[in-house]
mmCIF file of C-alpha atoms in Angstrom:
data_model
loop_
_atom_site.group_PDB
_atom_site.id
_atom_site.type_symbol
_atom_site.label_atom_id
_atom_site.label_comp_id
_atom_site.label_asym_id
_atom_site.label_seq_id
_atom_site.Cartn_x
_atom_site.Cartn_y
_atom_site.Cartn_z
ATOM 1 C CA MET A 151 29.279 2.207 -10.108
ATOM 2 C CA LYS A 152 26.720 1.691 -12.040
ATOM 3 C CA VAL A 153 23.846 -1.762 -10.750
ATOM 4 C CA ALA A 154 21.657 -3.902 -12.778
ATOM 5 C CA GLN A 155 19.276 -6.162 -11.154
ATOM 6 C CA ILE A 156 17.555 -8.677 -13.156
ATOM 7 C CA ASN A 157 14.013 -10.558 -11.316
ATOM 8 C CA ALA A 158 11.402 -11.984 -13.166
ATOM 9 C CA VAL A 159 9.068 -8.907 -11.514
ATOM 10 C CA CYS A 160 9.611 -5.497 -10.084
ATOM 11 C CA GLY A 161 7.730 -3.211 -7.971
ATOM 12 C CA LYS A 162 5.454 -6.286 -7.081
ATOM 13 C CA GLY A 163 5.771 -9.547 -5.291
ATOM 14 C CA SER A 164 8.096 -9.905 -2.480
ATOM 15 C CA THR A 165 10.942 -10.144 -5.261
ATOM 16 C CA GLY A 166 10.208 -6.893 -7.340
ATOM 17 C CA LYS A 167 9.184 -4.411 -4.745
ATOM 18 C CA ILE A 168 12.447 -5.635 -2.569
ATOM 19 C CA CYS A 169 14.945 -4.582 -6.243
ATOM 20 C CA VAL A 170 12.453 -1.444 -5.976
ATOM 21 C CA GLU A 171 13.273 -0.288 -2.691
ATOM 22 C CA ILE A 172 17.248 -1.106 -3.289
ATOM 23 C CA GLY A 173 16.810 0.971 -6.324
ATOM 24 C CA ASN A 174 15.342 3.645 -4.420
ATOM 25 C CA CYS A 175 18.535 3.216 -1.419
ATOM 26 C CA LEU A 176 21.218 3.376 -4.885
ATOM 27 C CA ASP A 177 18.907 6.375 -5.438
ATOM 28 C CA THR A 178 19.530 7.632 -2.808
ATOM 29 C CA ASP A 179 23.574 7.482 -3.262
ATOM 30 C CA ASN A 180 23.028 8.369 -7.047
ATOM 31 C CA ILE A 181 24.318 5.598 -7.898
ATOM 32 C CA GLU A 182 23.149 4.265 -11.779
ATOM 33 C CA ASN A 183 21.152 1.525 -11.369
ATOM 34 C CA LYS A 184 18.160 -0.007 -13.079
ATOM 35 C CA ILE A 185 15.714 -3.524 -12.828
ATOM 36 C CA TYR A 186 15.649 -6.052 -15.925
ATOM 37 C CA PHE A 187 12.014 -8.009 -16.337
ATOM 38 C CA ILE A 188 10.010 -9.604 -17.417
ATOM 39 C CA SER A 189 6.350 -9.310 -15.899
ATOM 40 C CA GLY A 190 3.515 -6.823 -15.016
ATOM 41 C CA ASN A 191 4.307 -3.032 -15.599
ATOM 42 C CA LYS A 192 7.146 -0.189 -15.184
ATOM 43 C CA THR A 193 6.933 0.919 -11.774
ATOM 44 C CA TYR A 194 10.076 2.022 -10.937
ATOM 45 C CA LYS A 195 11.690 4.551 -12.937
ATOM 46 C CA ASN A 196 14.319 2.977 -13.542
ATOM 47 C CA GLY A 197 12.378 -0.314 -14.672
ATOM 48 C CA VAL A 198 13.217 -2.101 -18.112
ATOM 49 C CA LYS A 199 10.728 -4.483 -18.963
ATOM 50 C CA TYR A 200 12.620 -6.860 -21.691
ATOM 51 C CA SER A 201 9.607 -9.203 -22.441
ATOM 52 C CA ALA A 202 6.305 -9.239 -23.313
ATOM 53 C CA ALA A 203 4.192 -10.887 -21.395
ATOM 54 C CA PHE A 204 2.807 -13.402 -24.147
ATOM 55 C CA TYR A 205 5.870 -14.251 -25.212
ATOM 56 C CA THR A 206 6.670 -15.347 -21.161
ATOM 57 C CA LYS A 207 3.569 -16.915 -20.396
ATOM 58 C CA PHE A 208 4.266 -19.354 -24.335
ATOM 59 C CA MET A 209 7.586 -19.681 -23.065
ATOM 60 C CA ALA A 210 5.732 -20.999 -19.471
ATOM 61 C CA LEU A 211 3.914 -23.636 -21.937
ATOM 62 C CA PHE A 212 6.952 -24.441 -23.230
ATOM 63 C CA SER A 213 8.731 -25.056 -20.311
ATOM 64 C CA ARG A 214 5.377 -27.182 -19.122
ATOM 65 C CA VAL A 215 5.553 -29.415 -22.167
ATOM 66 C CA PHE A 216 8.966 -30.009 -22.896
ATOM 67 C CA GLY A 217 11.080 -30.027 -19.372
ATOM 68 C CA ASN A 218 13.423 -27.845 -19.941
ATOM 69 C CA TYR A 219 13.022 -25.425 -17.093
ATOM 70 C CA GLY A 220 15.629 -21.970 -17.175
ATOM 71 C CA PHE A 221 16.802 -22.968 -20.815
ATOM 72 C CA ASN A 222 13.402 -21.466 -22.697
ATOM 73 C CA SER A 223 12.886 -17.874 -23.603
ATOM 74 C CA SER A 224 16.775 -17.556 -25.730
ATOM 75 C CA ILE A 225 14.656 -14.427 -27.881
ATOM 76 C CA ALA A 226 14.335 -12.723 -24.094
ATOM 77 C CA THR A 227 17.891 -13.054 -22.995
ATOM 78 C CA ARG A 228 19.578 -12.015 -26.577
ATOM 79 C CA ARG A 229 17.656 -9.107 -25.922
ATOM 80 C CA LEU A 230 18.522 -9.450 -21.877
ATOM 81 C CA VAL A 231 22.174 -9.646 -22.840
ATOM 82 C CA ARG A 232 22.196 -6.513 -25.331
ATOM 83 C CA LYS A 233 20.625 -4.670 -23.218
ATOM 84 C CA LEU A 234 22.741 -5.375 -20.518
ATOM 85 C CA LYS A 235 26.075 -5.079 -22.216
ATOM 86 C CA LYS A 236 24.986 -1.530 -23.938
ATOM 87 C CA PHE A 237 24.571 -0.607 -20.048
ATOM 88 C CA ASP A 238 27.886 -1.470 -18.932
ATOM 89 C CA PRO A 239 26.865 -2.235 -15.174
ATOM 90 C CA ASP A 240 30.057 -2.729 -12.726
ATOM 91 C CA ILE A 241 27.616 -4.944 -10.941
ATOM 92 C CA ILE A 242 25.000 -7.541 -11.641
ATOM 93 C CA HIS A 243 22.028 -8.328 -9.140
ATOM 94 C CA LEU A 244 20.373 -11.756 -10.190
ATOM 95 C CA HIS A 245 17.267 -12.215 -7.950
ATOM 96 C CA ASN A 246 14.841 -14.728 -9.671
ATOM 97 C CA LEU A 247 16.286 -16.471 -12.595
ATOM 98 C CA HIS A 248 12.570 -19.397 -12.467
ATOM 99 C CA GLY A 249 10.097 -16.730 -14.236
ATOM 100 C CA HIS A 250 10.476 -18.359 -17.147
ATOM 101 C CA ASN A 251 12.385 -14.737 -17.633
ATOM 102 C CA VAL A 252 16.017 -15.815 -18.563
ATOM 103 C CA ASP A 253 17.736 -18.770 -20.487
ATOM 104 C CA LEU A 254 20.403 -20.134 -17.783
ATOM 105 C CA LYS A 255 23.099 -21.183 -21.032
ATOM 106 C CA ILE A 256 23.095 -17.320 -22.744
ATOM 107 C CA LEU A 257 22.927 -15.234 -19.147
ATOM 108 C CA PHE A 258 25.489 -17.449 -17.756
ATOM 109 C CA ASN A 259 27.997 -17.570 -20.767
ATOM 110 C CA TYR A 260 27.479 -14.459 -20.872
ATOM 111 C CA LEU A 261 28.754 -13.644 -17.575
ATOM 112 C CA SER A 262 30.926 -15.895 -17.577
ATOM 113 C CA LYS A 263 33.228 -14.388 -20.492
ATOM 114 C CA SER A 264 32.644 -10.615 -19.001
ATOM 115 C CA ASN A 265 33.782 -11.484 -15.900
ATOM 116 C CA LYS A 266 31.617 -9.089 -14.139
ATOM 117 C CA LYS A 267 30.819 -8.526 -10.325
ATOM 118 C CA VAL A 268 27.578 -11.024 -9.899
ATOM 119 C CA VAL A 269 26.102 -11.045 -6.948
ATOM 120 C CA TRP A 270 22.910 -13.257 -6.084
ATOM 121 C CA THR A 271 20.176 -13.259 -3.868
ATOM 122 C CA PHE A 272 18.533 -16.827 -3.042
ATOM 123 C CA HIS A 273 15.190 -15.923 -2.865
ATOM 124 C CA ASP A 274 14.554 -20.025 -2.657
ATOM 125 C CA CYS A 275 16.408 -23.427 -2.790
ATOM 126 C CA TRP A 276 16.124 -23.142 -6.850
ATOM 127 C CA ALA A 277 19.509 -22.043 -7.669
ATOM 128 C CA PHE A 278 21.413 -25.307 -6.520
ATOM 129 C CA THR A 279 18.327 -27.812 -7.310
ATOM 130 C CA ALA A 280 17.298 -28.966 -10.509
ATOM 131 C CA TYR A 281 13.075 -27.697 -10.528
ATOM 132 C CA CYS A 282 12.594 -27.169 -6.927
ATOM 133 C CA PRO A 283 11.670 -23.639 -4.982
ATOM 134 C CA HIS A 284 10.852 -26.004 -2.026
ATOM 135 C CA PHE A 285 11.585 -29.061 -1.461
ATOM 136 C CA THR A 286 11.293 -29.915 2.931
ATOM 137 C CA MET A 287 7.382 -31.464 2.510
ATOM 138 C CA VAL A 288 8.425 -33.816 -0.074
ATOM 139 C CA LYS A 289 11.997 -34.787 2.286
ATOM 140 C CA CYS A 290 13.909 -34.801 -0.860
ATOM 141 C CA ASP A 291 17.294 -33.994 -0.247
ATOM 142 C CA LYS A 292 19.381 -35.046 -3.590
ATOM 143 C CA TRP A 293 19.955 -31.833 -4.665
ATOM 144 C CA LYS A 294 23.345 -32.429 -2.150
ATOM 145 C CA THR A 295 24.406 -34.793 -4.619
ATOM 146 C CA GLY A 296 23.048 -34.595 -8.122
ATOM 147 C CA CYS A 297 18.749 -34.307 -9.150
ATOM 148 C CA TYR A 298 17.046 -37.296 -10.724
ATOM 149 C CA LYS A 299 13.691 -39.019 -10.535
ATOM 150 C CA CYS A 300 12.448 -35.358 -9.473
ATOM 151 C CA PRO A 301 9.283 -36.109 -6.771
ATOM 152 C CA GLN A 302 7.925 -32.496 -7.980
ATOM 153 C CA THR A 303 7.654 -33.430 -11.264
ATOM 154 C CA ARG A 304 4.300 -32.757 -12.142
ATOM 155 C CA ASN A 305 4.049 -30.145 -10.514
ATOM 156 C CA ILE A 306 7.462 -28.784 -13.341
ATOM 157 C CA THR A 307 6.569 -30.333 -16.554
ATOM 158 C CA TRP A 308 3.176 -33.034 -17.663
ATOM 159 C CA PHE A 309 6.100 -35.699 -19.793
ATOM 160 C CA PHE A 310 9.644 -35.530 -18.998
ATOM 161 C CA ASP A 311 11.020 -35.538 -16.011
ATOM 162 C CA ARG A 312 14.449 -34.235 -17.180
ATOM 163 C CA SER A 313 15.589 -32.957 -13.890
ATOM 164 C CA LYS A 314 19.027 -34.973 -13.821
ATOM 165 C CA SER A 315 20.378 -32.856 -17.573
ATOM 166 C CA ILE A 316 19.237 -30.166 -15.228
ATOM 167 C CA TYR A 317 20.820 -30.702 -12.551
ATOM 168 C CA LYS A 318 24.145 -30.879 -14.864
ATOM 169 C CA ARG A 319 24.150 -28.149 -16.706
ATOM 170 C CA LYS A 320 22.919 -25.964 -13.968
ATOM 171 C CA LYS A 321 25.778 -27.126 -11.572
ATOM 172 C CA ARG A 322 28.219 -26.941 -14.488
ATOM 173 C CA LEU A 323 27.218 -23.140 -15.794
ATOM 174 C CA ILE A 324 27.306 -21.238 -12.714
ATOM 175 C CA THR A 325 30.447 -22.904 -11.144
ATOM 176 C CA ARG A 326 31.658 -21.006 -13.923
ATOM 177 C CA LEU A 327 31.343 -17.836 -12.056
ATOM 178 C CA LYS A 328 34.677 -16.195 -10.922
ATOM 179 C CA ASN A 329 32.933 -12.769 -9.088
ATOM 180 C CA LEU A 330 29.856 -14.462 -7.942
ATOM 181 C CA THR A 331 28.740 -13.580 -3.720
ATOM 182 C CA ILE A 332 25.528 -15.228 -2.572
ATOM 183 C CA VAL A 333 23.143 -13.483 -0.315
ATOM 184 C CA THR A 334 20.297 -15.459 1.064
ATOM 185 C CA PRO A 335 17.872 -13.390 3.449
ATOM 186 C CA SER A 336 17.992 -15.995 6.689
ATOM 187 C CA LYS A 337 20.768 -18.161 8.277
ATOM 188 C CA TRP A 338 18.691 -20.952 7.307
ATOM 189 C CA LEU A 339 19.039 -21.174 3.507
ATOM 190 C CA ALA A 340 22.680 -20.060 4.073
ATOM 191 C CA ASP A 341 23.664 -23.730 5.715
ATOM 192 C CA LEU A 342 22.054 -25.380 2.859
ATOM 193 C CA VAL A 343 24.254 -23.479 -0.160
ATOM 194 C CA LYS A 344 27.435 -24.358 1.967
ATOM 195 C CA GLN A 345 25.747 -27.835 1.540
ATOM 196 C CA SER A 346 25.183 -28.072 -2.085
ATOM 197 C CA PHE A 347 27.445 -27.515 -5.266
ATOM 198 C CA LEU A 348 27.459 -24.120 -4.536
ATOM 199 C CA LYS A 349 29.758 -24.740 -1.065
ATOM 200 C CA ASP A 350 32.333 -22.844 -2.300
ATOM 201 C CA TYR A 351 31.794 -19.650 -2.914
ATOM 202 C CA PRO A 352 31.495 -16.721 -0.300
ATOM 203 C CA VAL A 353 27.620 -16.653 1.230
ATOM 204 C CA GLN A 354 26.385 -13.516 3.079
ATOM 205 C CA VAL A 355 22.575 -13.017 4.787
ATOM 206 C CA ILE A 356 21.270 -9.635 4.217
ATOM 207 C CA ASN A 357 17.877 -10.369 5.865
ATOM 208 C CA ASN A 358 14.347 -8.689 3.941
ATOM 209 C CA GLY A 359 13.026 -5.301 5.669
ATOM 210 C CA ILE A 360 10.010 -4.010 5.927
ATOM 211 C CA ASP A 361 8.375 -0.218 5.589
ATOM 212 C CA LEU A 362 8.304 0.482 9.727
ATOM 213 C CA SER A 363 6.179 4.244 7.550
ATOM 214 C CA VAL A 364 3.492 1.366 6.732
ATOM 215 C CA PHE A 365 3.882 -1.194 9.174
ATOM 216 C CA LYS A 366 3.294 0.047 12.077
ATOM 217 C CA PRO A 367 0.300 -0.211 14.885
ATOM 218 C CA THR A 368 -2.683 1.099 13.280
ATOM 219 C CA GLU A 369 -6.318 1.551 15.183
ATOM 220 C CA SER A 370 -9.582 0.890 13.211
ATOM 221 C CA ASN A 371 -12.570 -0.436 13.773
ATOM 222 C CA PHE A 372 -11.759 -4.300 12.564
ATOM 223 C CA ARG A 373 -13.646 -6.164 15.344
ATOM 224 C CA GLU A 374 -16.979 -3.361 14.388
ATOM 225 C CA ARG A 375 -16.858 -4.590 10.875
ATOM 226 C CA TYR A 376 -16.923 -8.210 10.881
ATOM 227 C CA ASN A 377 -18.814 -8.968 14.131
ATOM 228 C CA ILE A 378 -15.724 -9.773 16.216
ATOM 229 C CA SER A 379 -16.745 -8.876 20.190
ATOM 230 C CA ALA A 380 -14.185 -7.512 22.214
ATOM 231 C CA GLU A 381 -14.197 -11.256 24.061
ATOM 232 C CA LYS A 382 -12.923 -12.991 21.312
ATOM 233 C CA TYR A 383 -9.506 -13.644 20.452
ATOM 234 C CA ILE A 384 -8.384 -12.677 16.867
ATOM 235 C CA LEU A 385 -6.045 -15.643 14.944
ATOM 236 C CA LEU A 386 -4.617 -13.679 12.608
ATOM 237 C CA GLY A 387 -3.296 -15.557 9.094
ATOM 238 C CA VAL A 388 -1.392 -14.322 6.055
ATOM 239 C CA ALA A 389 -0.524 -15.733 2.456
ATOM 240 C CA PHE A 390 -0.640 -15.725 -0.983
ATOM 241 C CA GLY A 391 -1.495 -18.130 -1.796
ATOM 242 C CA TRP A 392 -3.164 -20.884 0.597
ATOM 243 C CA GLY A 393 -2.578 -23.856 0.293
ATOM 244 C CA ALA A 394 -1.476 -26.903 2.287
ATOM 245 C CA ARG A 395 2.284 -25.420 2.417
ATOM 246 C CA LYS A 396 0.848 -22.692 4.093
ATOM 247 C CA GLY A 397 -0.798 -24.453 6.695
ATOM 248 C CA LEU A 398 -4.514 -23.872 4.632
ATOM 249 C CA ASP A 399 -4.955 -27.496 6.292
ATOM 250 C CA VAL A 400 -4.269 -26.394 9.872
ATOM 251 C CA PHE A 401 -6.227 -23.834 10.045
ATOM 252 C CA ILE A 402 -9.487 -26.313 9.207
ATOM 253 C CA GLU A 403 -8.111 -28.403 11.782
ATOM 254 C CA LEU A 404 -8.562 -25.032 14.752
ATOM 255 C CA SER A 405 -11.480 -23.968 13.344
ATOM 256 C CA LYS A 406 -12.410 -27.111 14.772
ATOM 257 C CA ARG A 407 -10.522 -27.774 18.340
ATOM 258 C CA LEU A 408 -10.563 -24.399 19.883
ATOM 259 C CA PRO A 409 -13.577 -22.995 21.639
ATOM 260 C CA ASP A 410 -15.983 -20.381 20.263
ATOM 261 C CA ASN A 411 -14.101 -17.455 22.121
ATOM 262 C CA TYR A 412 -11.281 -17.615 19.561
ATOM 263 C CA GLN A 413 -11.419 -16.779 16.479
ATOM 264 C CA ILE A 414 -9.755 -17.091 12.779
ATOM 265 C CA VAL A 415 -9.161 -14.785 10.252
ATOM 266 C CA LEU A 416 -7.058 -15.481 7.382
ATOM 267 C CA VAL A 417 -6.345 -12.941 4.979
ATOM 268 C CA GLY A 418 -4.643 -13.754 0.898
ATOM 269 C CA THR A 419 -8.153 -16.051 -0.414
ATOM 270 C CA ASN A 420 -10.019 -16.063 -2.875
ATOM 271 C CA ASP A 421 -13.451 -18.094 -4.329
ATOM 272 C CA LYS A 422 -11.592 -21.458 -3.931
ATOM 273 C CA THR A 423 -10.033 -21.103 -0.648
ATOM 274 C CA ASP A 424 -14.048 -19.887 0.775
ATOM 275 C CA LYS A 425 -14.915 -23.398 -0.771
ATOM 276 C CA GLN A 426 -12.895 -25.017 1.702
ATOM 277 C CA LEU A 427 -12.660 -23.201 4.532
ATOM 278 C CA PRO A 428 -15.597 -23.349 7.238
ATOM 279 C CA LYS A 429 -18.296 -20.837 8.496
ATOM 280 C CA ASN A 430 -16.379 -20.157 11.689
ATOM 281 C CA ILE A 431 -13.331 -18.932 9.730
ATOM 282 C CA ILE A 432 -13.445 -15.132 8.649
ATOM 283 C CA SER A 433 -12.076 -15.324 4.659
ATOM 284 C CA ILE A 434 -10.729 -11.818 3.324
ATOM 285 C CA HIS A 435 -9.374 -11.990 -0.049
ATOM 286 C CA ARG A 436 -6.460 -10.794 -1.396
ATOM 287 C CA THR A 437 -5.218 -6.586 -0.732
ATOM 288 C CA GLN A 438 -2.612 -4.684 -2.286
ATOM 289 C CA ASN A 439 -3.805 -2.316 0.381
ATOM 290 C CA GLN A 440 -0.867 -2.449 2.914
ATOM 291 C CA ALA A 441 -2.250 -0.196 5.736
ATOM 292 C CA GLU A 442 -5.548 -1.672 4.916
ATOM 293 C CA LEU A 443 -2.821 -4.969 5.806
ATOM 294 C CA ALA A 444 -1.697 -2.801 8.543
ATOM 295 C CA GLU A 445 -5.493 -2.249 10.376
ATOM 296 C CA ILE A 446 -5.502 -6.262 9.950
ATOM 297 C CA TYR A 447 -2.574 -6.658 11.761
ATOM 298 C CA THR A 448 -2.911 -4.861 15.277
ATOM 299 C CA ALA A 449 -6.517 -5.573 15.614
ATOM 300 C CA ALA A 450 -5.015 -9.090 15.849
ATOM 301 C CA ASP A 451 -3.867 -11.022 19.486
ATOM 302 C CA LEU A 452 -1.522 -13.584 17.410
ATOM 303 C CA PHE A 453 -0.436 -13.919 13.977
ATOM 304 C CA VAL A 454 -0.061 -17.675 13.396
ATOM 305 C CA ASN A 455 1.865 -18.718 10.655
ATOM 306 C CA PRO A 456 2.135 -23.161 10.811
ATOM 307 C CA THR A 457 4.083 -22.642 7.250
ATOM 308 C CA ARG A 458 5.461 -25.703 5.953
ATOM 309 C CA GLU A 459 8.308 -24.588 2.981
ATOM 310 C CA GLU A 460 9.435 -20.846 3.872
ATOM 311 C CA ASN A 461 12.754 -18.952 3.520
ATOM 312 C CA TYR A 462 11.787 -15.500 5.317
ATOM 313 C CA PRO A 463 8.795 -14.566 6.018
ATOM 314 C CA THR A 464 7.344 -11.609 5.413
ATOM 315 C CA VAL A 465 4.222 -11.550 7.142
ATOM 316 C CA ASN A 466 6.094 -12.844 10.213
ATOM 317 C CA MET A 467 8.065 -9.578 10.417
ATOM 318 C CA GLU A 468 4.918 -7.052 8.852
ATOM 319 C CA SER A 469 3.166 -8.541 11.807
ATOM 320 C CA LEU A 470 5.931 -7.770 14.691
ATOM 321 C CA ALA A 471 5.949 -4.294 13.086
ATOM 322 C CA CYS A 472 2.118 -4.116 14.116
ATOM 323 C CA GLY A 473 2.624 -5.287 17.646
ATOM 324 C CA THR A 474 0.954 -8.456 17.262
ATOM 325 C CA PRO A 475 3.412 -11.325 18.543
ATOM 326 C CA VAL A 476 3.959 -14.105 16.592
ATOM 327 C CA LEU A 477 3.663 -18.297 16.512
ATOM 328 C CA THR A 478 5.459 -20.764 13.821
ATOM 329 C CA PHE A 479 5.583 -23.992 12.622
ATOM 330 C CA ARG A 480 9.529 -24.365 12.823
ATOM 331 C CA THR A 481 10.207 -24.779 8.928
ATOM 332 C CA GLY A 482 12.766 -22.760 6.771
ATOM 333 C CA GLY A 483 14.253 -19.310 8.304
ATOM 334 C CA SER A 484 10.301 -18.557 9.851
ATOM 335 C CA PRO A 485 11.656 -18.697 13.173
ATOM 336 C CA GLU A 486 14.533 -17.172 12.988
ATOM 337 C CA ILE A 487 12.705 -14.096 12.634
ATOM 338 C CA ILE A 488 11.524 -13.938 16.559
ATOM 339 C CA ASP A 489 12.854 -13.776 19.855
ATOM 340 C CA GLU A 490 12.171 -15.198 23.372
ATOM 341 C CA THR A 491 10.180 -11.619 23.953
ATOM 342 C CA CYS A 492 7.478 -11.344 20.832
ATOM 343 C CA GLY A 493 6.426 -15.035 19.712
ATOM 344 C CA SER A 494 6.831 -18.508 19.706
ATOM 345 C CA VAL A 495 8.577 -21.410 17.837
ATOM 346 C CA VAL A 496 6.873 -25.121 17.551
ATOM 347 C CA ASP A 497 7.746 -28.097 15.497
ATOM 348 C CA CYS A 498 5.826 -28.124 12.420
ATOM 349 C CA ASP A 499 2.526 -30.243 12.268
ATOM 350 C CA ASP A 500 2.791 -31.086 15.907
ATOM 351 C CA ILE A 501 -0.880 -29.016 15.477
ATOM 352 C CA ASP A 502 -1.835 -30.219 19.419
ATOM 353 C CA ALA A 503 1.320 -28.205 21.229
ATOM 354 C CA LEU A 504 0.440 -25.400 18.011
ATOM 355 C CA GLU A 505 -2.788 -25.484 19.807
ATOM 356 C CA SER A 506 -1.506 -25.198 23.945
ATOM 357 C CA GLU A 507 1.025 -22.094 22.510
ATOM 358 C CA ILE A 508 -2.516 -20.324 21.518
ATOM 359 C CA LYS A 509 -4.330 -20.583 24.196
ATOM 360 C CA ARG A 510 -1.820 -20.349 26.598
ATOM 361 C CA ILE A 511 -0.269 -16.855 23.951
ATOM 362 C CA CYS A 512 -4.083 -15.305 24.129
ATOM 363 C CA THR A 513 -4.386 -16.045 28.129
ATOM 364 C CA GLU A 514 -1.467 -15.251 29.516
ATOM 365 C CA ARG A 515 -0.395 -12.154 26.925
ATOM 366 C CA PRO A 516 3.503 -13.359 27.419
ATOM 367 C CA TYR A 517 4.859 -11.143 24.450
ATOM 368 C CA PRO A 518 3.580 -7.634 24.815
ATOM 369 C CA GLN A 519 2.887 -4.837 22.048
ATOM 370 C CA ASP A 520 6.165 -2.693 23.445
ATOM 371 C CA ALA A 521 8.753 -6.197 22.516
ATOM 372 C CA CYS A 522 6.832 -6.704 19.448
ATOM 373 C CA LEU A 523 7.554 -2.792 18.175
ATOM 374 C CA THR A 524 11.363 -3.600 19.153
ATOM 375 C CA ARG A 525 12.273 -6.883 17.714
ATOM 376 C CA SER A 526 10.922 -5.525 14.799
ATOM 377 C CA LYS A 527 12.948 -2.632 13.895
ATOM 378 C CA HIS A 528 15.577 -4.938 13.057
ATOM 379 C CA PHE A 529 13.837 -4.983 9.685
ATOM 380 C CA ASP A 530 13.838 -1.163 8.962
ATOM 381 C CA MET A 531 14.092 -1.822 5.055
ATOM 382 C CA ASN A 532 16.178 1.008 4.738
ATOM 383 C CA GLU A 533 18.654 -0.148 7.133
ATOM 384 C CA ARG A 534 18.985 -3.687 5.828
ATOM 385 C CA PHE A 535 18.909 -2.238 1.989
ATOM 386 C CA GLN A 536 21.693 -0.900 2.444
ATOM 387 C CA GLU A 537 23.720 -3.266 3.464
ATOM 388 C CA TYR A 538 23.891 -4.741 -0.100
ATOM 389 C CA ILE A 539 24.826 -1.242 -0.768
ATOM 390 C CA GLU A 540 27.894 -2.061 1.197
ATOM 391 C CA LEU A 541 28.448 -5.349 -0.416
ATOM 392 C CA TYR A 542 28.087 -4.180 -4.435
ATOM 393 C CA ILE A 543 31.386 -1.143 -2.780
ATOM 394 C CA SER A 544 33.558 -4.216 -1.521
ATOM 395 C CA CYS A 545 32.281 -6.879 -4.615
ATOM 396 C CA VAL A 546 34.882 -3.785 -6.827
ATOM 397 C CA GLY A 547 37.073 -2.399 -4.213
#
């Protein structure tokens, strides 16, 4: 059996790391595999970069101008198809295709004619909408019957709303596939797929996983480094791309409401974010050092995730693996990660309930470290990504 994964990135970002971990599982089982990508540098021995950074940026600009999101990058896609034909995989595993990395028409024409077994992991909702990876915040459900007059057009293109035609083209191309299995990391997203034009395809839920040898209780001098007294409760937020979607405004509001014995710490910020933050919030810019991140999770009393649009947030898993309970909005698949032993859920945008739960959890300590660690064992990447190997085997018979 040979497996080819296709993603915008390899070895970086959440999807790129997932691809590499699946690749590592395949290597362990002596299964020949490759990861085809366009952005960043090769970090995996079987990674194959099939386009240059300049070309990708030009295609992104082209999409911004003309609105043909998903139907550009023809030169790169033809090169990709040639490489796929040469490798001749038994399984083609698609991940994110909306990083200006493929022309859907060229790729899906090849997939249809080749009659390959296709697995497609949805890391968001883009596959069954015209443009949108997420649509919760704009409260749009046009995707159920057919996109048009997209409320998020200006986030995608400067001039032309082609959502109606893009939706029809995607639907026509994707539904031609006869051997497609869809994977979603969350039950929430699986339920959405069953309401879309892909409802007749098999859908399997495979939760994402994390490296429990890295994310584990890790003692440090974090409090000393940031001058946080032992009497203060540390409330932690971690995101890479802070804004309304990740709840930056919620933390700012909490900083005004909570008494002085609560210290908010945000990780993944930048200079732009810092300008929006009050002085009583500690800002830590993005770090690629996962060991340091584990130290911060461990030092926190509570991980707060007021995300408004989410699939299956890795940060929740990482926090539990470091022994820190999670409090989240009832958004997407975020509540699925915790249970009654290790965290709590409040309705999205209910700041009063969020504040009340923060105080209850920090003072009453209802979620002990051992319970969080027990729950985190479910997210062992070695077990979760092995499920993909089992899926591949079932697909090829």
